């Protein structure tokens, strides 16, 4: 599967220097490490589209993104692509100068690139300072080693006679500037004037020294903003949750941007290819192989010498020379599968996965490039992923304006739904979540979270906004149950009960309040709610047939990143009455309030289905 945040289309993709960058790297750069040394560095369609995004420009010609995150499975040649980009940044006209006129060309080392009319034409960066960040002292790193090979022996070595100074610790560029490897010790010295930095395997940047190295370089990039339009590239495999690596913070930053939590311009582009597979499916070698084919795409070697496409329904078809399969599907309709140009034999990955001492969580991260779960997670990542609905549709709504009301596309006003509410006053989040009775799909209606910056000190949740939204839902939708955590909002919830209590079909208990749910006092009720939801997540989601009765144990999550992250953040803690779910720590920015509201909505659904079953059984039968 493929996630791009943000995903550009149409004119935004044509207004990019990525086309030129790919041509330059494929023409002048060679593989510098491993068994393919000396072969041209080539880009498949997936990598080509990544370059279009990475070098996308605004209408004024400035860079769209100053922070680019490139996440692929282990062995996908991320370092090779980063090395090619470093060489392009140092030796090619990589910043916007003007829009091309008809017939305009670029010539370098005897090769000619014809610009299309209106395509961005580049200029050289003055005195480029390019850093290749390495994780260990005394090492130059995979990226710099490939650059060194190219400047010393590849086509670029022709520049030695015109000012290219190739050394093991630095490469001096013909028109001034340099490409240098750096480590945590060297980069900790502030004051650099970097124009580009390549950070390899940032899931390993999990110590204070490495985090400080990244932050120092990131700050330095801002000093050359005027003339160099600097940026930073991260390559990574999936991070290990809880280590607070740079990759983990980038991942969260991108999803906060997608969900609308980041209100200012973030400048990040996030590109992540991964495969979903349940740990329970590791015993099925066919499922493991198909998941690997998704994760490795065209880098995987095909057994029939053909290029393949993996469709959303799991089928794998063959692409012709024009990139079209027999059914008319193209790259944009699925995921690239094994190809004739692939170099990775997936049997090697299979052998590693099935080693007796192999940790399944590590296999999930390294070979499928997907999240593994922290040891105390309430839900496993595979359970969350397998219960997400409407991924493609929600992906188009990944901005705060459209995301807030996107759930209305999937929930009609006539079908029965239930609601759940969990709130806070000045800390954490306040959430109103709905649950579709037909299949248990949870959807986020409204969420407010305390900001992370200094404004948090005076922030308060907008009570009136939540009161208005809850009443709007009751007035306009077929709400049959509504359970709300009482803490901090008893008076407001009391108003809901007074005005809408008679409309609701069920309450938290057989008698008493119709909406108020005392989560901190009703220990047994909360334990049952947690157990029921957790059990439902462990069973596969079953889409209900039309006009059939709902499946009681069904549960699903609308693929809203805000809702999904709140479920992902929930940690299990043992208590004297069983267990409960909490945030990672009291001050953690990773909230779970939408998860709690979802639990209450799902519990209300269960109560409603129990009532419907009792009524169905109590209908008198005709006796003949």
Coordinates of C-alpha atoms in Angstrom, one line a residue:
X1 CA 0.0 0.0 0.0
X2 CA 1.1 3.5 -0.6
X3 CA 0.6 6.7 1.4
X4 CA 1.6 10.1 0.2
X5 CA 1.1 13.2 2.4
X6 CA 0.2 15.3 0.6
X7 CA -0.5 13.7 -2.7
X8 CA -0.1 16.0 -5.7
X9 CA -2.1 15.8 -8.9
X10 CA -2.3 17.3 -12.4
X11 CA -0.5 20.7 -12.7
X12 CA 1.2 20.3 -9.3
X13 CA 3.1 17.3 -10.6
X14 CA 4.0 18.8 -14.0
X15 CA 5.4 21.9 -12.1
X16 CA 8.3 19.9 -10.8
X17 CA 12.1 19.5 -11.5
X18 CA 11.7 15.8 -10.7
X19 CA 11.6 14.8 -14.5
X20 CA 14.9 16.5 -15.1
X21 CA 16.4 15.1 -11.9
X22 CA 15.5 11.5 -12.8
X23 CA 17.1 12.0 -16.3
X24 CA 20.3 13.5 -14.8
X25 CA 20.7 10.7 -12.2
X26 CA 20.0 7.9 -14.7
X27 CA 22.4 9.4 -17.2
X28 CA 25.3 10.3 -15.1
X29 CA 25.1 8.3 -11.8
X30 CA 25.9 4.7 -11.3
X31 CA 25.2 2.1 -8.5
X32 CA 28.1 2.5 -6.1
X33 CA 27.7 -0.4 -3.7
X34 CA 26.8 -4.1 -3.7
X35 CA 26.6 -6.5 -6.6
X36 CA 25.3 -3.9 -9.1
X37 CA 28.4 -1.6 -8.9
X38 CA 28.8 0.3 -12.1
X39 CA 25.3 -0.3 -13.4
X40 CA 23.1 2.8 -14.2
X41 CA 21.0 4.0 -11.2
X42 CA 17.4 3.6 -12.6
X43 CA 14.0 4.7 -11.4
X44 CA 10.8 2.6 -11.6
X45 CA 7.4 4.3 -11.9
X46 CA 7.0 4.4 -8.1
X47 CA 10.4 6.1 -7.6
X48 CA 9.8 8.4 -10.5
X49 CA 6.5 9.7 -8.9
X50 CA 8.4 10.2 -5.6
X51 CA 10.9 12.4 -7.4
X52 CA 8.1 14.5 -9.0
X53 CA 6.8 15.1 -5.4
X54 CA 10.2 15.7 -3.9
X55 CA 11.1 18.3 -6.5
X56 CA 7.6 19.9 -6.8
X57 CA 7.5 23.7 -7.1
X58 CA 5.1 26.4 -6.3
X59 CA 3.7 28.6 -9.1
X60 CA 6.5 31.1 -8.2
X61 CA 9.2 28.4 -8.7
X62 CA 10.2 27.9 -5.0
X63 CA 10.3 24.4 -3.5
X64 CA 7.0 23.0 -2.2
X65 CA 8.7 20.9 0.5
X66 CA 11.7 21.5 2.7
X67 CA 11.5 18.1 4.5
X68 CA 11.0 14.9 2.5
X69 CA 10.5 11.5 4.1
X70 CA 11.1 8.4 2.0
X71 CA 10.2 5.1 3.7
X72 CA 10.7 1.7 2.0
X73 CA 11.4 -1.9 3.1
X74 CA 14.9 -3.1 3.9
X75 CA 17.1 -3.6 0.8
X76 CA 15.1 -1.2 -1.5
X77 CA 18.2 0.8 -2.4
X78 CA 17.1 3.9 -0.5
X79 CA 20.7 4.9 0.1
X80 CA 21.5 4.7 -3.7
X81 CA 18.7 7.0 -4.6
X82 CA 19.7 9.4 -1.9
X83 CA 23.3 9.4 -3.1
X84 CA 22.1 10.2 -6.7
X85 CA 20.1 13.1 -5.3
X86 CA 23.2 14.4 -3.4
X87 CA 25.2 14.4 -6.6
X88 CA 22.4 16.2 -8.5
X89 CA 22.2 18.8 -5.7
X90 CA 25.9 19.5 -6.0
X91 CA 26.7 19.2 -9.7
X92 CA 23.4 20.0 -11.6
X93 CA 21.2 23.1 -12.0
X94 CA 18.8 21.9 -9.3
X95 CA 17.0 25.2 -8.4
X96 CA 14.4 27.0 -10.4
X97 CA 15.5 29.8 -12.8
X98 CA 12.7 30.2 -15.4
X99 CA 10.1 28.3 -17.4
X100 CA 11.4 26.7 -20.6
X101 CA 10.8 28.2 -24.0
X102 CA 10.2 26.0 -27.0
X103 CA 13.4 24.2 -28.1
X104 CA 15.4 25.0 -25.0
X105 CA 18.0 22.4 -24.0
X106 CA 20.5 21.5 -21.3
X107 CA 23.9 19.9 -22.2
X108 CA 26.4 18.3 -19.8
X109 CA 29.3 15.8 -20.4
X110 CA 28.1 15.3 -24.0
X111 CA 24.5 14.5 -23.2
X112 CA 21.5 16.7 -24.1
X113 CA 18.2 17.1 -22.3
X114 CA 15.4 18.7 -24.3
X115 CA 13.1 20.7 -22.1
X116 CA 9.4 20.7 -22.8
X117 CA 7.8 24.1 -23.2
X118 CA 6.8 25.4 -19.8
X119 CA 9.0 22.9 -17.9
X120 CA 11.0 24.4 -15.1
X121 CA 14.6 25.2 -16.1
X122 CA 17.2 25.1 -13.3
X123 CA 20.2 27.0 -12.1
X124 CA 23.2 26.0 -10.0
X125 CA 23.2 26.6 -6.3
X126 CA 26.0 28.9 -5.4
X127 CA 28.6 27.2 -3.1
X128 CA 26.5 24.2 -2.3
X129 CA 27.1 22.6 1.1
X130 CA 25.8 19.1 1.1
X131 CA 25.9 16.8 4.1
X132 CA 25.6 13.0 4.2
X133 CA 24.7 12.2 7.8
X134 CA 26.1 8.9 9.2
X135 CA 25.1 7.3 12.4
X136 CA 28.5 6.1 13.7
X137 CA 31.7 8.0 14.4
X138 CA 34.5 7.1 11.9
X139 CA 32.1 6.0 9.2
X140 CA 31.3 7.8 6.0
X141 CA 28.0 6.0 5.5
X142 CA 26.3 4.3 2.6
X143 CA 25.3 7.5 0.8
X144 CA 28.8 9.1 0.7
X145 CA 30.5 5.8 -0.3
X146 CA 28.3 5.7 -3.4
X147 CA 29.0 9.4 -4.2
X148 CA 32.7 8.8 -3.8
X149 CA 32.6 5.8 -6.2
X150 CA 30.8 7.9 -8.8
X151 CA 33.1 10.9 -8.6
X152 CA 36.2 8.7 -8.6
X153 CA 35.3 6.1 -11.3
X154 CA 31.9 6.8 -12.8
X155 CA 31.0 9.3 -15.6
X156 CA 31.2 12.2 -13.1
X157 CA 35.0 11.5 -12.7
X158 CA 35.4 13.4 -16.0
X159 CA 35.0 16.5 -13.9
X160 CA 38.3 15.8 -12.0
X161 CA 40.1 17.9 -14.6
X162 CA 37.9 20.9 -14.1
X163 CA 37.9 21.3 -10.4
X164 CA 36.3 18.2 -8.9
X165 CA 38.4 17.3 -5.9
X166 CA 37.6 13.7 -4.7
X167 CA 38.6 12.7 -1.3
X168 CA 37.6 10.1 1.3
X169 CA 36.5 12.8 3.8
X170 CA 35.1 15.4 1.4
X171 CA 34.4 16.0 -2.3
X172 CA 35.2 19.6 -3.5
X173 CA 32.9 20.7 -6.2
X174 CA 34.1 22.4 -9.4
X175 CA 32.4 25.8 -8.8
X176 CA 33.0 25.8 -5.1
X177 CA 31.2 24.1 -2.3
X178 CA 31.5 20.5 -1.1
X179 CA 29.8 17.2 -0.3
X180 CA 30.9 15.9 3.1
X181 CA 30.0 13.0 5.4
X182 CA 29.3 14.0 9.0
X183 CA 28.6 12.3 12.3
X184 CA 27.0 13.3 15.5
X185 CA 30.2 14.7 16.8
X186 CA 31.0 16.9 13.8
X187 CA 27.4 18.0 13.2
X188 CA 26.9 19.1 16.8
X189 CA 28.9 22.2 16.0
X190 CA 26.4 24.9 15.0
X191 CA 27.1 27.5 12.3
X192 CA 26.9 25.5 9.1
X193 CA 25.5 26.8 5.8
X194 CA 24.1 23.6 4.4
X195 CA 21.9 23.7 1.3
X196 CA 20.9 20.0 1.3
X197 CA 21.2 17.2 3.8
X198 CA 20.6 13.4 3.3
X199 CA 19.9 11.5 6.4
X200 CA 20.1 7.7 6.0
X201 CA 18.1 5.3 8.0
X202 CA 16.6 7.8 10.4
X203 CA 14.8 5.0 12.4
X204 CA 18.3 4.5 13.9
X205 CA 18.5 8.2 15.0
X206 CA 17.3 7.2 18.5
X207 CA 19.9 8.6 20.8
X208 CA 20.3 12.1 22.1
X209 CA 23.5 12.6 20.1
X210 CA 21.9 11.6 16.8
X211 CA 18.7 13.5 17.5
X212 CA 20.8 16.6 18.2
X213 CA 22.8 16.1 15.0
X214 CA 19.6 16.1 13.0
X215 CA 18.2 19.1 14.8
X216 CA 21.4 21.1 14.4
X217 CA 21.5 20.4 10.6
X218 CA 17.8 21.2 10.3
X219 CA 18.3 24.6 11.9
X220 CA 21.3 25.3 9.7
X221 CA 19.3 24.8 6.6
X222 CA 17.3 27.9 7.3
X223 CA 20.4 30.2 7.0
X224 CA 20.6 29.7 3.2
X225 CA 16.8 30.0 2.5
X226 CA 17.1 33.1 0.3
X227 CA 19.4 31.8 -2.5
X228 CA 19.6 28.0 -2.0
X229 CA 16.0 27.0 -1.1
X230 CA 17.5 24.2 1.1
X231 CA 15.8 21.0 2.1
X232 CA 16.5 17.7 4.0
X233 CA 15.9 14.2 2.8
X234 CA 15.2 11.3 5.2
X235 CA 15.4 7.7 4.1
X236 CA 14.1 5.1 6.5
X237 CA 12.6 1.7 7.2
X238 CA 9.7 1.6 9.7
X239 CA 10.7 2.8 13.1
X240 CA 10.4 0.9 16.4
X241 CA 7.6 2.4 18.4
X242 CA 8.5 4.1 21.6
X243 CA 12.2 4.9 20.7
X244 CA 11.3 8.5 19.7
X245 CA 13.7 8.2 16.7
X246 CA 13.7 11.0 14.1
X247 CA 11.8 8.6 11.8
X248 CA 9.1 8.3 14.4
X249 CA 8.8 12.0 14.9
X250 CA 8.6 12.6 11.1
X251 CA 5.9 9.9 10.8
X252 CA 3.8 11.5 13.5
X253 CA 4.4 15.0 12.1
X254 CA 3.2 13.9 8.6
X255 CA 0.0 12.4 10.0
X256 CA -0.6 15.4 12.2
X257 CA -0.3 17.5 9.1
X258 CA -2.8 15.2 7.2
X259 CA -5.3 15.3 10.1
X260 CA -5.2 19.0 10.4
X261 CA -3.6 19.2 13.8
X262 CA -0.7 21.2 12.3
X263 CA -2.2 24.6 11.6
X264 CA 0.8 26.3 10.1
X265 CA 2.7 25.4 6.9
X266 CA 4.6 22.2 7.7
X267 CA 6.6 21.8 4.5
X268 CA 6.8 18.0 4.8
X269 CA 6.3 15.4 2.1
X270 CA 5.8 11.9 3.4
X271 CA 6.1 8.9 1.0
X272 CA 5.6 5.4 2.5
X273 CA 5.1 2.0 0.8
X274 CA 4.1 -0.9 3.1
X275 CA 2.2 -4.1 3.2
X276 CA -0.5 -5.2 5.6
X277 CA -0.3 -8.6 7.1
X278 CA -1.6 -10.1 10.4
X279 CA 0.9 -11.9 12.6
X280 CA -1.6 -14.8 12.6
X281 CA -1.0 -15.0 8.8
X282 CA 2.8 -15.6 9.1
X283 CA 2.1 -19.3 9.0
X284 CA 0.7 -18.9 5.5
X285 CA 3.6 -18.7 3.1
X286 CA 1.4 -17.6 0.2
X287 CA 0.1 -14.6 2.2
X288 CA 3.6 -13.7 3.3
X289 CA 4.9 -13.8 -0.2
X290 CA 2.1 -11.6 -1.5
X291 CA 2.7 -9.1 1.2
X292 CA 6.4 -9.0 0.4
X293 CA 5.5 -8.4 -3.3
X294 CA 3.5 -5.4 -2.3
X295 CA 6.2 -4.0 0.0
X296 CA 9.1 -4.5 -2.5
X297 CA 7.1 -3.7 -5.7
X298 CA 9.2 -3.5 -8.8
X299 CA 12.4 -4.1 -6.9
X300 CA 11.4 -7.7 -6.5
X301 CA 12.6 -10.0 -9.3
X302 CA 9.8 -11.6 -11.3
X303 CA 10.0 -15.3 -12.0
X304 CA 8.5 -14.9 -15.5
X305 CA 10.5 -12.0 -16.7
X306 CA 7.5 -9.7 -16.9
X307 CA 6.3 -6.6 -15.1
X308 CA 3.3 -7.0 -12.7
X309 CA 0.6 -5.0 -11.1
X310 CA -1.1 -5.9 -7.8
X311 CA -4.7 -4.8 -7.7
X312 CA -6.6 -3.7 -4.6
X313 CA -8.5 -7.0 -4.5
X314 CA -5.2 -8.9 -4.2
X315 CA -4.9 -10.2 -7.8
X316 CA -1.6 -9.8 -9.7
X317 CA -1.8 -9.0 -13.4
X318 CA 0.9 -8.5 -16.1
X319 CA 1.7 -5.1 -17.5
X320 CA 2.5 -4.7 -21.2
X321 CA 5.2 -2.4 -22.6
X322 CA 2.8 0.6 -22.3
X323 CA 2.2 -0.1 -18.6
X324 CA -1.3 -1.4 -19.1
X325 CA -2.7 -4.9 -18.0
X326 CA -5.2 -7.0 -20.0
X327 CA -8.1 -5.4 -18.0
X328 CA -7.0 -1.8 -18.8
X329 CA -5.5 -1.1 -15.3
X330 CA -2.4 1.1 -15.0
X331 CA 0.1 1.9 -12.3
X332 CA -2.4 4.4 -10.8
X333 CA -5.0 1.6 -10.2
X334 CA -2.9 -0.6 -7.9
X335 CA 0.6 -1.3 -6.6
X336 CA 3.7 -2.2 -8.6
X337 CA 4.5 -5.9 -8.3
X338 CA 7.6 -7.9 -9.2
X339 CA 9.3 -6.8 -12.4
X340 CA 11.7 -8.0 -15.1
X341 CA 14.2 -5.3 -13.9
X342 CA 13.9 -6.3 -10.2
X343 CA 17.0 -7.4 -8.3
X344 CA 15.7 -8.7 -5.0
X345 CA 15.0 -12.4 -4.7
X346 CA 12.2 -12.5 -2.1
X347 CA 13.2 -16.0 -1.1
X348 CA 15.9 -14.3 0.9
X349 CA 13.4 -12.3 2.8
X350 CA 11.3 -15.4 3.3
X351 CA 14.3 -17.2 4.8
X352 CA 15.0 -14.4 7.2
X353 CA 11.3 -14.2 8.3
X354 CA 11.2 -17.9 9.1
X355 CA 14.4 -18.1 11.0
X356 CA 13.7 -19.8 14.4
X357 CA 15.2 -16.8 16.3
X358 CA 13.5 -14.1 14.1
X359 CA 11.4 -11.6 15.9
X360 CA 8.0 -11.2 14.1
X361 CA 7.8 -7.6 15.2
X362 CA 11.2 -6.9 13.5
X363 CA 10.0 -8.7 10.4
X364 CA 7.0 -6.5 10.3
X365 CA 9.2 -3.4 10.4
X366 CA 12.1 -4.5 8.1
X367 CA 10.5 -6.5 5.4
X368 CA 6.9 -5.3 5.3
X369 CA 7.8 -1.7 6.3
X370 CA 4.7 -1.5 8.5
X371 CA 4.3 -0.6 12.2
X372 CA 4.7 -3.2 14.8
X373 CA 3.0 -2.7 18.1
X374 CA 4.6 -1.5 21.4
X375 CA 4.6 -4.2 24.0
X376 CA 1.7 -2.8 26.0
X377 CA -0.5 -1.7 23.1
X378 CA -4.2 -2.4 23.7
X379 CA -4.6 -3.3 20.0
X380 CA -2.0 -4.7 17.6
X381 CA -1.2 -2.7 14.5
X382 CA -2.3 -5.5 12.3
X383 CA -5.7 -5.6 14.0
X384 CA -6.1 -1.9 13.4
X385 CA -5.0 -2.0 9.8
X386 CA -7.3 -5.0 9.0
X387 CA -10.4 -3.1 10.3
X388 CA -9.9 0.2 8.5
X389 CA -12.6 1.1 5.9
X390 CA -12.7 3.5 2.9
X391 CA -8.9 4.1 2.8
X392 CA -8.8 5.4 -0.8
X393 CA -11.8 7.7 -0.3
X394 CA -10.5 9.1 2.9
X395 CA -7.0 9.6 1.4
X396 CA -8.5 12.3 -0.8
X397 CA -9.7 14.1 2.3
X398 CA -6.3 14.4 4.0
X399 CA -6.6 18.1 4.8
X400 CA -8.4 19.7 7.7
X401 CA -11.0 21.4 5.6
X402 CA -12.4 18.3 4.0
X403 CA -11.5 15.8 6.7
X404 CA -13.9 17.1 9.4
X405 CA -17.1 16.2 7.5
X406 CA -15.8 13.3 5.3
X407 CA -17.7 10.8 7.4
X408 CA -21.0 12.1 6.0
X409 CA -20.2 10.4 2.7
X410 CA -20.5 7.0 4.4
X411 CA -23.4 7.5 6.9
X412 CA -26.9 8.2 5.8
X413 CA -29.4 10.2 7.9
X414 CA -31.9 7.4 8.1
X415 CA -29.8 4.5 9.2
X416 CA -29.4 3.9 12.9
X417 CA -26.3 5.1 14.6
X418 CA -25.0 5.6 18.1
X419 CA -22.8 8.3 19.6
X420 CA -20.0 8.4 22.2
X421 CA -18.5 11.4 23.9
X422 CA -15.3 11.8 26.0
X423 CA -14.0 15.2 27.1
X424 CA -11.5 17.3 28.8
X425 CA -11.4 21.0 29.7
X426 CA -7.9 22.3 29.3
X427 CA -5.7 19.2 28.6
X428 CA -5.9 16.2 26.4
X429 CA -8.7 16.1 23.7
X430 CA -12.5 16.2 23.5
X431 CA -14.1 13.9 21.0
X432 CA -17.6 13.0 19.7
X433 CA -17.6 9.7 17.8
X434 CA -20.4 7.9 15.9
X435 CA -20.9 4.2 15.3
X436 CA -22.8 2.8 12.3
X437 CA -25.1 0.1 13.7
X438 CA -25.1 -1.9 10.5
X439 CA -21.4 -2.9 10.9
X440 CA -19.9 -1.2 13.9
X441 CA -17.9 1.3 11.9
X442 CA -16.7 4.1 14.1
X443 CA -16.3 7.6 12.7
X444 CA -15.0 10.8 14.2
X445 CA -17.5 13.6 14.1
X446 CA -15.7 16.3 16.1
X447 CA -12.3 16.5 17.8
X448 CA -10.5 19.3 19.7
X449 CA -7.0 18.8 21.1
X450 CA -4.9 21.0 23.3
X451 CA -2.2 22.6 21.2
X452 CA 1.5 21.6 21.7
X453 CA 2.9 25.1 21.8
X454 CA 2.9 27.9 24.4
X455 CA -0.8 28.7 23.7
X456 CA -1.6 25.4 25.6
X457 CA -1.4 27.4 28.8
X458 CA -4.6 29.4 28.1
X459 CA -6.4 26.9 25.8
X460 CA -9.8 25.7 26.7
X461 CA -12.1 23.4 24.8
X462 CA -15.0 25.0 23.0
X463 CA -17.9 23.6 25.0
X464 CA -20.6 25.4 22.9
X465 CA -19.2 23.9 19.7
X466 CA -19.5 20.3 21.1
X467 CA -23.0 21.1 22.5
X468 CA -24.1 22.4 19.2
X469 CA -22.7 19.4 17.2
X470 CA -24.2 16.8 19.6
X471 CA -27.6 18.5 19.2
X472 CA -27.2 18.8 15.5
X473 CA -26.6 15.1 15.3
X474 CA -29.6 14.3 17.4
X475 CA -31.8 16.6 15.3
X476 CA -30.6 15.4 11.9
X477 CA -29.6 11.7 12.2
X478 CA -31.2 8.6 13.5
X479 CA -29.4 8.4 16.8
X480 CA -30.7 5.4 18.8
X481 CA -28.1 5.5 21.6
X482 CA -25.7 8.0 23.1
X483 CA -23.2 7.2 25.9
X484 CA -21.1 10.1 27.3
X485 CA -18.4 10.2 29.9
X486 CA -19.7 12.5 32.7
X487 CA -16.4 13.9 33.9
X488 CA -16.2 17.8 33.5
X489 CA -19.4 17.9 31.4
X490 CA -22.2 16.7 33.7
X491 CA -24.4 19.8 33.3
X492 CA -24.1 19.8 29.5
X493 CA -24.8 16.1 29.3
X494 CA -27.8 16.6 31.6
X495 CA -29.1 19.1 29.0
X496 CA -28.8 16.5 26.3
X497 CA -30.7 13.9 28.4
X498 CA -33.5 16.4 29.2
X499 CA -34.0 17.4 25.6
X500 CA -33.3 14.1 23.8
X501 CA -33.6 11.3 26.3
X502 CA -37.0 10.1 25.1
X503 CA -35.7 9.7 21.6
X504 CA -33.0 7.3 22.6
X505 CA -33.8 3.6 22.5
X506 CA -31.2 2.5 25.1
X507 CA -29.2 3.8 28.0
X508 CA -26.0 2.6 29.7
X509 CA -28.0 0.6 32.3
X510 CA -31.5 -0.8 32.5
X511 CA -32.7 2.1 34.6
X512 CA -31.5 5.6 35.3
X513 CA -29.8 8.1 33.0
X514 CA -30.1 7.7 29.3
X515 CA -26.7 9.2 28.3
X516 CA -24.4 9.6 31.4
X517 CA -21.8 6.9 31.6
X518 CA -19.4 7.0 34.6
X519 CA -16.2 5.6 33.1
X520 CA -14.2 6.2 36.3
X521 CA -16.7 4.5 38.6
X522 CA -18.4 1.8 36.6
X523 CA -15.3 -0.5 36.6
X524 CA -17.2 -3.6 35.6
X525 CA -19.1 -1.8 32.8
X526 CA -15.8 -0.5 31.4
X527 CA -14.2 -3.9 31.6
X528 CA -17.0 -5.4 29.6
X529 CA -16.8 -2.6 27.0
X530 CA -13.1 -3.0 26.6
X531 CA -13.3 -6.8 26.3
X532 CA -16.1 -6.7 23.8
X533 CA -14.3 -4.2 21.5
X534 CA -11.0 -6.0 21.8
X535 CA -12.5 -9.3 20.9
X536 CA -14.2 -7.7 17.9
X537 CA -10.9 -6.4 16.7
X538 CA -9.4 -9.9 16.9
X539 CA -12.0 -11.3 14.4
X540 CA -12.0 -10.4 10.8
X541 CA -14.3 -7.6 9.7
X542 CA -17.4 -8.9 7.8
X543 CA -19.2 -6.6 5.5
X544 CA -23.0 -7.1 6.2
X545 CA -25.2 -8.1 3.3
X546 CA -28.0 -5.8 2.2
X547 CA -31.1 -6.2 4.3
X548 CA -29.5 -8.7 6.7
X549 CA -29.3 -8.1 10.4
X550 CA -26.1 -6.6 11.8
X551 CA -23.3 -8.8 13.0
X552 CA -23.0 -8.0 16.7
X553 CA -19.2 -8.6 16.9
X554 CA -18.3 -6.5 13.9
X555 CA -16.2 -3.4 14.5
X556 CA -14.3 -1.1 12.1
X557 CA -12.6 2.3 11.9
X558 CA -13.3 4.9 9.2
X559 CA -9.7 5.6 7.9
X560 CA -9.5 9.0 9.5
X561 CA -5.9 9.4 10.7
X562 CA -7.1 11.3 13.9
X563 CA -9.4 8.4 15.0
X564 CA -6.9 5.7 14.0
X565 CA -4.1 7.3 15.9
X566 CA -6.1 7.6 19.1
X567 CA -6.8 3.8 19.0
X568 CA -3.1 3.2 18.2
X569 CA -2.1 5.3 21.2
X570 CA -4.1 3.3 23.7
X571 CA -1.9 1.4 26.3
X572 CA -3.1 -1.5 28.4
X573 CA -2.5 -1.3 32.2
X574 CA -3.5 -4.0 34.7
X575 CA -5.8 -2.9 37.5
X576 CA -7.4 -4.5 40.6
X577 CA -10.5 -5.2 38.6
X578 CA -8.9 -6.4 35.4
X579 CA -7.3 -3.9 33.0
X580 CA -7.9 -0.4 31.6
X581 CA -6.5 1.7 28.8
X582 CA -4.4 4.8 29.3
X583 CA -2.1 7.2 27.4
X584 CA 1.5 6.2 27.3
X585 CA 2.2 8.7 30.1
X586 CA 0.1 11.4 31.8
X587 CA 1.8 14.2 29.9
X588 CA 2.1 12.3 26.6
X589 CA 1.0 14.3 23.5
X590 CA -0.4 11.0 22.1
X591 CA -4.1 11.2 23.0
X592 CA -6.7 8.5 23.3
X593 CA -9.9 10.5 23.9
X594 CA -11.4 9.6 20.5
X595 CA -10.7 5.9 21.3
X596 CA -12.6 6.3 24.6
X597 CA -15.5 8.0 22.8
X598 CA -15.5 5.3 20.2
X599 CA -15.7 2.6 22.9
X600 CA -18.8 4.3 24.4
X601 CA -20.4 4.6 20.9
X602 CA -19.6 0.9 20.2
X603 CA -21.0 -0.1 23.7
X604 CA -24.2 1.8 22.9
X605 CA -24.5 -0.1 19.6
X606 CA -24.2 -3.4 21.5
X607 CA -26.9 -2.4 23.9
X608 CA -29.2 -1.5 21.0
X609 CA -28.6 -4.8 19.2
X610 CA -29.3 -6.7 22.4
X611 CA -32.6 -4.8 22.8
X612 CA -33.5 -5.5 19.1
X613 CA -32.8 -9.2 19.6
X614 CA -35.0 -9.4 22.8
X615 CA -37.9 -7.7 20.9
X616 CA -37.5 -10.0 17.9
X617 CA -37.7 -13.1 20.2
X618 CA -40.7 -11.7 22.1
X619 CA -42.9 -11.4 18.9
X620 CA -45.8 -13.9 19.4
X621 CA -45.9 -16.9 17.0
X622 CA -49.1 -18.2 15.5
X623 CA -49.9 -21.7 16.6
X624 CA -51.9 -23.9 14.4

